[in-house]
Coordinates of C-alpha atoms in Angstrom, one line a residue:
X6 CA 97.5 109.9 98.7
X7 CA 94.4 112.0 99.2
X8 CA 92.7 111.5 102.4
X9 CA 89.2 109.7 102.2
X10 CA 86.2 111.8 103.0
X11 CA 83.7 111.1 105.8
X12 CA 79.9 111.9 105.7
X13 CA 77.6 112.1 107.8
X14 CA 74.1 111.1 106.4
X15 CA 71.2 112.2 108.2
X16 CA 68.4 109.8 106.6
X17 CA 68.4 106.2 105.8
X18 CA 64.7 105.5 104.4
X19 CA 64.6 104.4 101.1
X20 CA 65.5 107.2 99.2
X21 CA 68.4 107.3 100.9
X22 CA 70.1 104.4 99.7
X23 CA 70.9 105.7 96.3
X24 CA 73.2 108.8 97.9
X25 CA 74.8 106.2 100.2
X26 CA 75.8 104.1 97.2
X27 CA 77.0 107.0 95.1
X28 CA 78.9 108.1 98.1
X29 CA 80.5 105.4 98.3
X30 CA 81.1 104.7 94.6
X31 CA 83.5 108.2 94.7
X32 CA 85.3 106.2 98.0
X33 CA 83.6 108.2 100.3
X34 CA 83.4 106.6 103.9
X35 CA 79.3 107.3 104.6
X36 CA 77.9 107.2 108.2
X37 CA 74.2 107.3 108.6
X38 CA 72.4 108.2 111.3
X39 CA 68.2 108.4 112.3
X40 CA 66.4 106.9 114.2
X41 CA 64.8 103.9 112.1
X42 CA 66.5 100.5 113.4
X43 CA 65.9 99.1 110.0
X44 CA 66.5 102.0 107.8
X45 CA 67.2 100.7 104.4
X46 CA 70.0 102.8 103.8
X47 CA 72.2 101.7 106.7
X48 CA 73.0 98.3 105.7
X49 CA 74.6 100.4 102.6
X50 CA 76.4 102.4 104.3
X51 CA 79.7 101.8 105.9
X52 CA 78.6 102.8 109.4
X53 CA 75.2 103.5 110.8
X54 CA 73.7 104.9 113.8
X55 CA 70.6 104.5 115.9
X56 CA 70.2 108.0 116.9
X57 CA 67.7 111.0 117.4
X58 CA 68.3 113.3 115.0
X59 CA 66.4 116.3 116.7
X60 CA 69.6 115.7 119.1
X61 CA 71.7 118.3 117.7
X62 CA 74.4 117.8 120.5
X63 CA 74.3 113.8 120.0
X64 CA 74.7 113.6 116.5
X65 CA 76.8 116.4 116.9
X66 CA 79.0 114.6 119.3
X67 CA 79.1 111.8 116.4
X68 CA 80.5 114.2 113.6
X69 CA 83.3 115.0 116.1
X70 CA 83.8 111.2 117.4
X71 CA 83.6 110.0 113.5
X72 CA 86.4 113.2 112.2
X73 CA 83.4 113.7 109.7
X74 CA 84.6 116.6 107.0
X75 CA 80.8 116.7 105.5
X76 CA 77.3 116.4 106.4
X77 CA 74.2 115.8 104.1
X78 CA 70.5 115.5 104.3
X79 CA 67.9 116.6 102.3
X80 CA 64.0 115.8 101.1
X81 CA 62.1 116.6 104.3
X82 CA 61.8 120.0 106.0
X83 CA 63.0 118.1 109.3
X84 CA 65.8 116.5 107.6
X85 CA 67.0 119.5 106.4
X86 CA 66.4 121.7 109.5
X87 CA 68.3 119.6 111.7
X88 CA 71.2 119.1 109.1
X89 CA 71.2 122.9 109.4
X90 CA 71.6 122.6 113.1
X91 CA 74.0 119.8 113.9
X92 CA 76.8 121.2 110.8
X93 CA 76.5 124.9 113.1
X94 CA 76.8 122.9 116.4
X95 CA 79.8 120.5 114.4
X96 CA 81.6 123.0 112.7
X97 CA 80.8 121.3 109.1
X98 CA 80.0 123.7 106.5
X99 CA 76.3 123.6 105.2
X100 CA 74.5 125.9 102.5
X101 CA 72.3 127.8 105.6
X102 CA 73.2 128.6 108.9
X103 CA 70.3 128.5 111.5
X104 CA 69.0 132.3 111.9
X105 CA 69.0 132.0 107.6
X106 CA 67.1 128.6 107.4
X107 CA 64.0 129.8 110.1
X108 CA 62.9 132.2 107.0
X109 CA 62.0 128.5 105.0
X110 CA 60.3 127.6 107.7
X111 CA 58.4 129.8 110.4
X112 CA 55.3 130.4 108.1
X113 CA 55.2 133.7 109.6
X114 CA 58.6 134.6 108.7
X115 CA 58.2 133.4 105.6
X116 CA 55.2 135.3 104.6
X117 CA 57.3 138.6 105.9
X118 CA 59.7 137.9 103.3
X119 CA 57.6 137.1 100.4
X120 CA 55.7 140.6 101.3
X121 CA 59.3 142.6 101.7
X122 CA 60.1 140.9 98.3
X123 CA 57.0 141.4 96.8
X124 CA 55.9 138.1 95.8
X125 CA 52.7 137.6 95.3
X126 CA 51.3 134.9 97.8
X127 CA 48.1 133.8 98.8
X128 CA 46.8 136.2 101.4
X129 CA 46.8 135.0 105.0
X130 CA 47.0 135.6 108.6
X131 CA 48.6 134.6 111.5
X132 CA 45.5 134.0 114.2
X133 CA 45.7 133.3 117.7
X134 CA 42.8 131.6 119.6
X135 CA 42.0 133.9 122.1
X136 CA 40.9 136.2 119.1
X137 CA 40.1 134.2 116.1
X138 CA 37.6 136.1 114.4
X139 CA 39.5 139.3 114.9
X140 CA 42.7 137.4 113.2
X141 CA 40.4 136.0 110.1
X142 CA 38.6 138.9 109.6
X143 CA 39.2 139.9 105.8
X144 CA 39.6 136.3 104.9
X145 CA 37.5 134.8 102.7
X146 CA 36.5 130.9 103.3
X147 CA 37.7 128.3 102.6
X148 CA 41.2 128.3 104.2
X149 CA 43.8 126.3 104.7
X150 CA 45.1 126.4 108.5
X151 CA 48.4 125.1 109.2
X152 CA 50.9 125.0 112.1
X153 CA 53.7 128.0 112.2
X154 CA 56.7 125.5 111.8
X155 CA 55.1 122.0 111.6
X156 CA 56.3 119.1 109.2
X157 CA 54.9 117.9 106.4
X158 CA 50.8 118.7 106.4
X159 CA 50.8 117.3 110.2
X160 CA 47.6 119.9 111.4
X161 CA 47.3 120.8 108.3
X162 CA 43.2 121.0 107.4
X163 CA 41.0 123.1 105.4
X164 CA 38.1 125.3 107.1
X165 CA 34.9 127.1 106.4
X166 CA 34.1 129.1 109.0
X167 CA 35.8 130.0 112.2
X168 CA 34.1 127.8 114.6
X169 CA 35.7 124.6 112.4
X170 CA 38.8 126.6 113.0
X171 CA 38.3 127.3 117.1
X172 CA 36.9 123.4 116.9
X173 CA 40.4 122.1 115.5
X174 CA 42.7 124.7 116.8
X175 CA 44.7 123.0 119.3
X176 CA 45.0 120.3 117.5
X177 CA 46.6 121.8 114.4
X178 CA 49.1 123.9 117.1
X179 CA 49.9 120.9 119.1
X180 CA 52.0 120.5 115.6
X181 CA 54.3 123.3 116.3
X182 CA 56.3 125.0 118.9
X183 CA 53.9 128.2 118.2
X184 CA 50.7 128.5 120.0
X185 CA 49.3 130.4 117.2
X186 CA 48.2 129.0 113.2
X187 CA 48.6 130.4 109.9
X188 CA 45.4 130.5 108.3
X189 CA 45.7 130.7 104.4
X190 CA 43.1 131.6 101.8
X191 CA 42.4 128.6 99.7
X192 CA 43.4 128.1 95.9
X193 CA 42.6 126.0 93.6
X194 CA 44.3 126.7 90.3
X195 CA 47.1 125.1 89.1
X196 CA 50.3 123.7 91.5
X197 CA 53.4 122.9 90.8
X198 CA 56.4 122.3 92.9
X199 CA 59.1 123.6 91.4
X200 CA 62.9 122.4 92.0
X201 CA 66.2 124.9 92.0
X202 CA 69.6 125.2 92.7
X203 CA 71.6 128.0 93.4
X204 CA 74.9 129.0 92.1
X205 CA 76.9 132.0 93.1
X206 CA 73.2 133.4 94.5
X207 CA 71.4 133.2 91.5
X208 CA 68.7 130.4 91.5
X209 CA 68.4 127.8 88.1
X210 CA 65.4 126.0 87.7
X211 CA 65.7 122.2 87.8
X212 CA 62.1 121.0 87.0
X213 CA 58.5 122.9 87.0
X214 CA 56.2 119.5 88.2
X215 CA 52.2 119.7 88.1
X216 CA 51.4 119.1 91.8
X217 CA 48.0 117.0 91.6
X218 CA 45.6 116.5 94.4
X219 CA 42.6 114.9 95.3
X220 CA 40.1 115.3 98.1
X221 CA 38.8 111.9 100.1
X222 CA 37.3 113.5 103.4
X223 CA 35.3 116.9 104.0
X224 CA 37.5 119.4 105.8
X225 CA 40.9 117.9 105.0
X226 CA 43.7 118.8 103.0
X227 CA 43.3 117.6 99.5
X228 CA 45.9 115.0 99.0
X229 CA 48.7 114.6 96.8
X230 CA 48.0 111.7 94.3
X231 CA 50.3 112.7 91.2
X232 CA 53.5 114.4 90.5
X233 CA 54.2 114.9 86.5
X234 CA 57.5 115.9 85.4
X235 CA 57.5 118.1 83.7
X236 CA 54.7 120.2 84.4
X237 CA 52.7 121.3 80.8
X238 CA 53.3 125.3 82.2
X239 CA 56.9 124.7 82.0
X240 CA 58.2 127.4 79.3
X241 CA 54.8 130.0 80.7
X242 CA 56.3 129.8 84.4
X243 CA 60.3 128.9 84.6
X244 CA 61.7 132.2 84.0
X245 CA 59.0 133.9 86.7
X246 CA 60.1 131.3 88.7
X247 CA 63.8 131.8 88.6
X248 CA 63.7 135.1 89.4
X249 CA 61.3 134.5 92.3
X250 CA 63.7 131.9 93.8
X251 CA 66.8 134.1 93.3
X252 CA 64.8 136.9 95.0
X253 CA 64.3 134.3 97.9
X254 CA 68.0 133.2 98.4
X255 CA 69.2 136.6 98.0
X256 CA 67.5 137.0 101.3
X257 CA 68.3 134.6 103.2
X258 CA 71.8 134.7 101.8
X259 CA 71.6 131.2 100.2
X260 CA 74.9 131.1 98.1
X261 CA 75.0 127.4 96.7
X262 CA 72.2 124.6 97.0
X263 CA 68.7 123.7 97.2
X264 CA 65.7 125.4 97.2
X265 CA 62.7 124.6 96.2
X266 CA 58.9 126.2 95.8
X267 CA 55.5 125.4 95.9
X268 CA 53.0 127.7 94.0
X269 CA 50.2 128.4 91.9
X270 CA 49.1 130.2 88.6
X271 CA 46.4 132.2 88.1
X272 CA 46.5 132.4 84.3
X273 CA 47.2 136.5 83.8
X274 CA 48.4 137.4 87.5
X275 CA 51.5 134.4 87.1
X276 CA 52.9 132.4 89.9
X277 CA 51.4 132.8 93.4
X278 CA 54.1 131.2 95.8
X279 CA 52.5 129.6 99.1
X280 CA 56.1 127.8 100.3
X281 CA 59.8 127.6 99.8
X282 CA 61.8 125.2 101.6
X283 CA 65.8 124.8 101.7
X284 CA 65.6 121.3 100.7
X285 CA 64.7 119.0 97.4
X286 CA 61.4 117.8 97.7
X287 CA 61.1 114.1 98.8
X288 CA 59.5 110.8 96.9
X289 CA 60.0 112.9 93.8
X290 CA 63.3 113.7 92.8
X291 CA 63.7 110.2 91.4
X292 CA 61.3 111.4 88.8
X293 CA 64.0 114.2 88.0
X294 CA 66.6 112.0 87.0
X295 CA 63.6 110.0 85.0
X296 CA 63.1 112.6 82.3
X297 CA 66.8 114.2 82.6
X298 CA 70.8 113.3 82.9
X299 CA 70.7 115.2 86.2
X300 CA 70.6 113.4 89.5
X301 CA 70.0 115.1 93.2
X302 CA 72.2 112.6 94.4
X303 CA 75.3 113.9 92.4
X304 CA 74.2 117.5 93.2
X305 CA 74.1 117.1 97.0
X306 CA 77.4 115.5 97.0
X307 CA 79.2 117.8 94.8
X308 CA 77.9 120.8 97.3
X309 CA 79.8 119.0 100.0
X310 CA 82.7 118.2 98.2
X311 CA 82.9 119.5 94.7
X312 CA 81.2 123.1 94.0
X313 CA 82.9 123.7 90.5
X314 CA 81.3 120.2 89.3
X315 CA 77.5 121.8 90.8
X316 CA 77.5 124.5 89.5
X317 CA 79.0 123.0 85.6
X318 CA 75.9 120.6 86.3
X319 CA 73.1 122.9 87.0
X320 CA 74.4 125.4 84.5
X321 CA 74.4 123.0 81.5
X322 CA 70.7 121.7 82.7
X323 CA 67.4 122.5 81.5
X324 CA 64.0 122.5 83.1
X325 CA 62.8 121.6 79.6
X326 CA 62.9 117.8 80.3
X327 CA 63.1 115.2 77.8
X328 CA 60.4 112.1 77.7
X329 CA 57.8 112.4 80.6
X330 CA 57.4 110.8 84.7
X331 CA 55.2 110.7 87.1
X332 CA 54.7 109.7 91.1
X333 CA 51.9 108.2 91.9
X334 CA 51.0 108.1 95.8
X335 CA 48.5 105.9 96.9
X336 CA 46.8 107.1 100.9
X337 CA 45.0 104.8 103.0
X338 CA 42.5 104.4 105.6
X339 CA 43.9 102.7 109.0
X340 CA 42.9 98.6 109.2
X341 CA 45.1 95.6 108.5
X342 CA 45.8 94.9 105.1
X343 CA 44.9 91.1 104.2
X344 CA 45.2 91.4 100.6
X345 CA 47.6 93.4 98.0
X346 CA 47.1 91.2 95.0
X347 CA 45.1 93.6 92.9
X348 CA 48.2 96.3 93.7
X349 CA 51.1 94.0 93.2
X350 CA 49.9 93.0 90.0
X351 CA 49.5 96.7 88.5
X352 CA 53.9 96.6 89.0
X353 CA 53.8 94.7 85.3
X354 CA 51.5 97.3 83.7
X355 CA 53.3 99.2 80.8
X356 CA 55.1 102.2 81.5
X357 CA 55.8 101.6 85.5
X358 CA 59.7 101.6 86.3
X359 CA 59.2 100.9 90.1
X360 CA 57.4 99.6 92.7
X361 CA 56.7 100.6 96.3
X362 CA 54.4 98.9 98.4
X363 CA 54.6 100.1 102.0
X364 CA 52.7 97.5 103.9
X365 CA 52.3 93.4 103.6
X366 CA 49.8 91.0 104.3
X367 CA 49.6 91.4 107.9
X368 CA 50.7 94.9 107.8
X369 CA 48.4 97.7 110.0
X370 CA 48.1 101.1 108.0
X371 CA 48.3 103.9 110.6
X372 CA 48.2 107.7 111.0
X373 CA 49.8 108.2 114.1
X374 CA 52.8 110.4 114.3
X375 CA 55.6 109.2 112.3
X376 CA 53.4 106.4 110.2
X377 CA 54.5 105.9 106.7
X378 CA 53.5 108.8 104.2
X379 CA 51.8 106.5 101.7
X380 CA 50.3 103.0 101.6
X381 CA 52.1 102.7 98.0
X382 CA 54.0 104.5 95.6
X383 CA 54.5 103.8 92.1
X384 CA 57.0 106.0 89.3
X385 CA 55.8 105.1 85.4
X386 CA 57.6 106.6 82.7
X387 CA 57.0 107.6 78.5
X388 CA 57.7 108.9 75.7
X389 CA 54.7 111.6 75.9
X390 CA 52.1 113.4 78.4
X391 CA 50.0 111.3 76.8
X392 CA 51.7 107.7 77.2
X393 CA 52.2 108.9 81.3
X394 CA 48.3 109.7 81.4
X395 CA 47.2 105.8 80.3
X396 CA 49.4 104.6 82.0
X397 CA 48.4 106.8 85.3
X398 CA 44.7 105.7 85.1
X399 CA 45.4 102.1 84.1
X400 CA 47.3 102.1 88.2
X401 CA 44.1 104.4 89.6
X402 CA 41.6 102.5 88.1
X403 CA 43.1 99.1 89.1
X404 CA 44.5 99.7 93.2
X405 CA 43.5 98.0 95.6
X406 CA 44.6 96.8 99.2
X407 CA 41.7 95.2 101.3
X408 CA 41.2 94.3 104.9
X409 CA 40.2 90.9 106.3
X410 CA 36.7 91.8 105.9
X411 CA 37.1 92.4 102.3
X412 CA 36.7 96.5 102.8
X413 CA 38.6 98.8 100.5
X414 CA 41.6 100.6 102.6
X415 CA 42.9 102.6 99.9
X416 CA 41.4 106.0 99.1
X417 CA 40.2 105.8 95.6
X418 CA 41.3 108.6 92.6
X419 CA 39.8 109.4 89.5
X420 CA 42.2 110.3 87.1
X421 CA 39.6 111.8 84.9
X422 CA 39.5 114.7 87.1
X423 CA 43.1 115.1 87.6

């Protein structure tokens, strides 16, 4: 009798709960640890902890205590790094070690590597306060400034001219354990995030997505509002972006698993590359499995326990999906939400295939550190582009949440001019 397997799941939000029940659909005993009391996934699983997971030596401790023989977490950049950390600190074997996952994700590092690789990237600097107009001298305005090694696009804000840069400094680095910011010229063509896994070092494209973003407030970040699977540069941009990902685990010596991009195209010069990240990209793979018979959650389990099955997977795959998905993600402005009927009501609307409302009547939409990403989320699904488009701007033109007072808390989108 074979021996049951024990994993360590380091996530337990909503996404989450579909890797815990495929886990433990193969018999796989699944422990889950974060630090959300009320994590969705832990009722799923068959044991859960309450646990920092930036306390490598804790959850560490837990791996030993719990004879776990695998360890798993993926869709965020801190998810990911800390995995990285506590399966080096555990002895479990994970597809980076430490010193190999800093190059996805010190910025500065990161940019070495793209230039030692020659991948074009938009050009940046690394400035420091103390002398800030000698560091973004050459730059041309705007720019995007972001922390060295933050999460997610906390700090993250655009600038046009140094002084908004000197005004919003500490701010942004208060984000990261460097005192110093990446500042990043701005571009505004086409962005796609593409997913791939590696096999034996070579890197397979999953997906090419458009990336689609709206501004809502001068000198911030545009948003994203839309992912589309699959992205309409697919067949112009995959093989370029093969090659550019196996160029990028070749150097960090990523053998087998995720890695995934986030670039631009310029039309004649092909793909600029402002990110890769060891990870699968978060409130989006979903979308994935949507337009194709490949899931992450298979994938992620099959590098812990079966590598012959990922790599038969990703090699019989291609990035030229079938049928057409999108994410929609819906930002708010803080206040307490009093009424989500005009949102709940869009869940009915042709072509949606779920439904994500992050706050309730009573509910208080917040930015502080570690808030909820999105007021709502919403995946639709067609045949065509075309059939994903009405039925995108049918959800835009229709959301709603409102405050007591009757004020709008949602940031509105024009899908016209996505």
């Amino acid at each position: 009798m074979t021996e049951q397997h024990r994993l360590v799941i380091l996530g337990s939000m909503d996404e989450f709960v579909e890797l815990v029940e495929q886990a433990r659909e193969r018999g796989i005993y699944t422990i889950v640890c974060d630090g959300y009391e009320d994590g969705p996934a832990k009722p799923a699983a068959d044991k859960a902890y309450l646990v920092d997971i930036r306390d490598t030596d804790a959850v560490a401790r837990i791996c030993h205590e719990e004879e776990a023989d695998g360890i798993i977490a993926s869709f965020s950049d801190l998810l990911a790094e800390c995995m990285i950390d506590i399966a080096d600190a555990a002895g479990l074997p994970a597809y980076l070690k430490p010193q190999q996952e800093r190059y996805l994700r010190e910025k500065t590092l990161m940019k070495q590597m793209f230039a030692e690789l020659d991948i074009a990237t938009p050009r940046s600097r690394e400035v420091s306060l103390d002398r800030l107009e000698e560091g973004l001298s050459g730059l041309q305005f705007p720019c995007v400034v972001k922390p060295v090694n933050g999460y997610g696009s906390h700090g993250v804000f655009v600038a046009r001219s140094a002084e908004e840069v000197r005004e919003r400094f500490a701010e942004a680095a208060s984000q990261s354990s460097f005192d110093t910011l990446i500042a990043e010229e701005y571009f505004e063509g086409p962005e796609f995030n593409i997913m791939t896994w590696v096999v034996d070092g070579t890197a397979h494209v999953l997906s090419v997505a458009d990336r689609q973003k709206a501004p809502f407030e001068e000198g911030e970040v545009p948003q994203v509002v839309r992912i589309v699977y699959p992205s309409a540069y697919t067949t112009l941009v995959a093989d370029e972006a093969a090659d550019i990902a196996t160029k990028i685990a070749q150097y960090v010596g990523l053998e087998n698993g995720p890695l995934c991009v986030q670039a631009f195209y310029d039309g004649e010069g092909g793909l600029s590359v402002c990110e890769a990240a060891g990870r699968i990209f978060g409130y989006e793979h979903e979308l994935l499995a949507l337009t194709s018979d490949l899931t992450v959650e298979e994938l992620l389990l099959d590098c812990v326990y079966d590598s012959e099955a990922a790599k038969a997977k990703v090699e019989g795959h291609s990035c030229r999906l079938s049928g057409c998905a999108a994410g929609l993600y819906f930002h708010g402005r803080d206040g307490q939400v009093a009424d989500t009927e005009a949102l709940d009501a869009l869940a009915i609307q042709p072509g949606v295939v779920e439904y994500l409302p992050y706050y309730r009547v009573g509910d208080t939409i917040s930015h502080k550190k570690g808030a909820k990403p999105y007021a709502a989320r919403f995946y639709v699904q067609g045949k065509s582009r075309e059939e994903v488009d009405t039925a995108s701007k049918a959800i835009f033109d229709g959301a709603s949440l409102r405050d007591p007072a009757g004020n709008e808390l949602l940031y509105t989108v024009d899908a016209d001019e996505l």
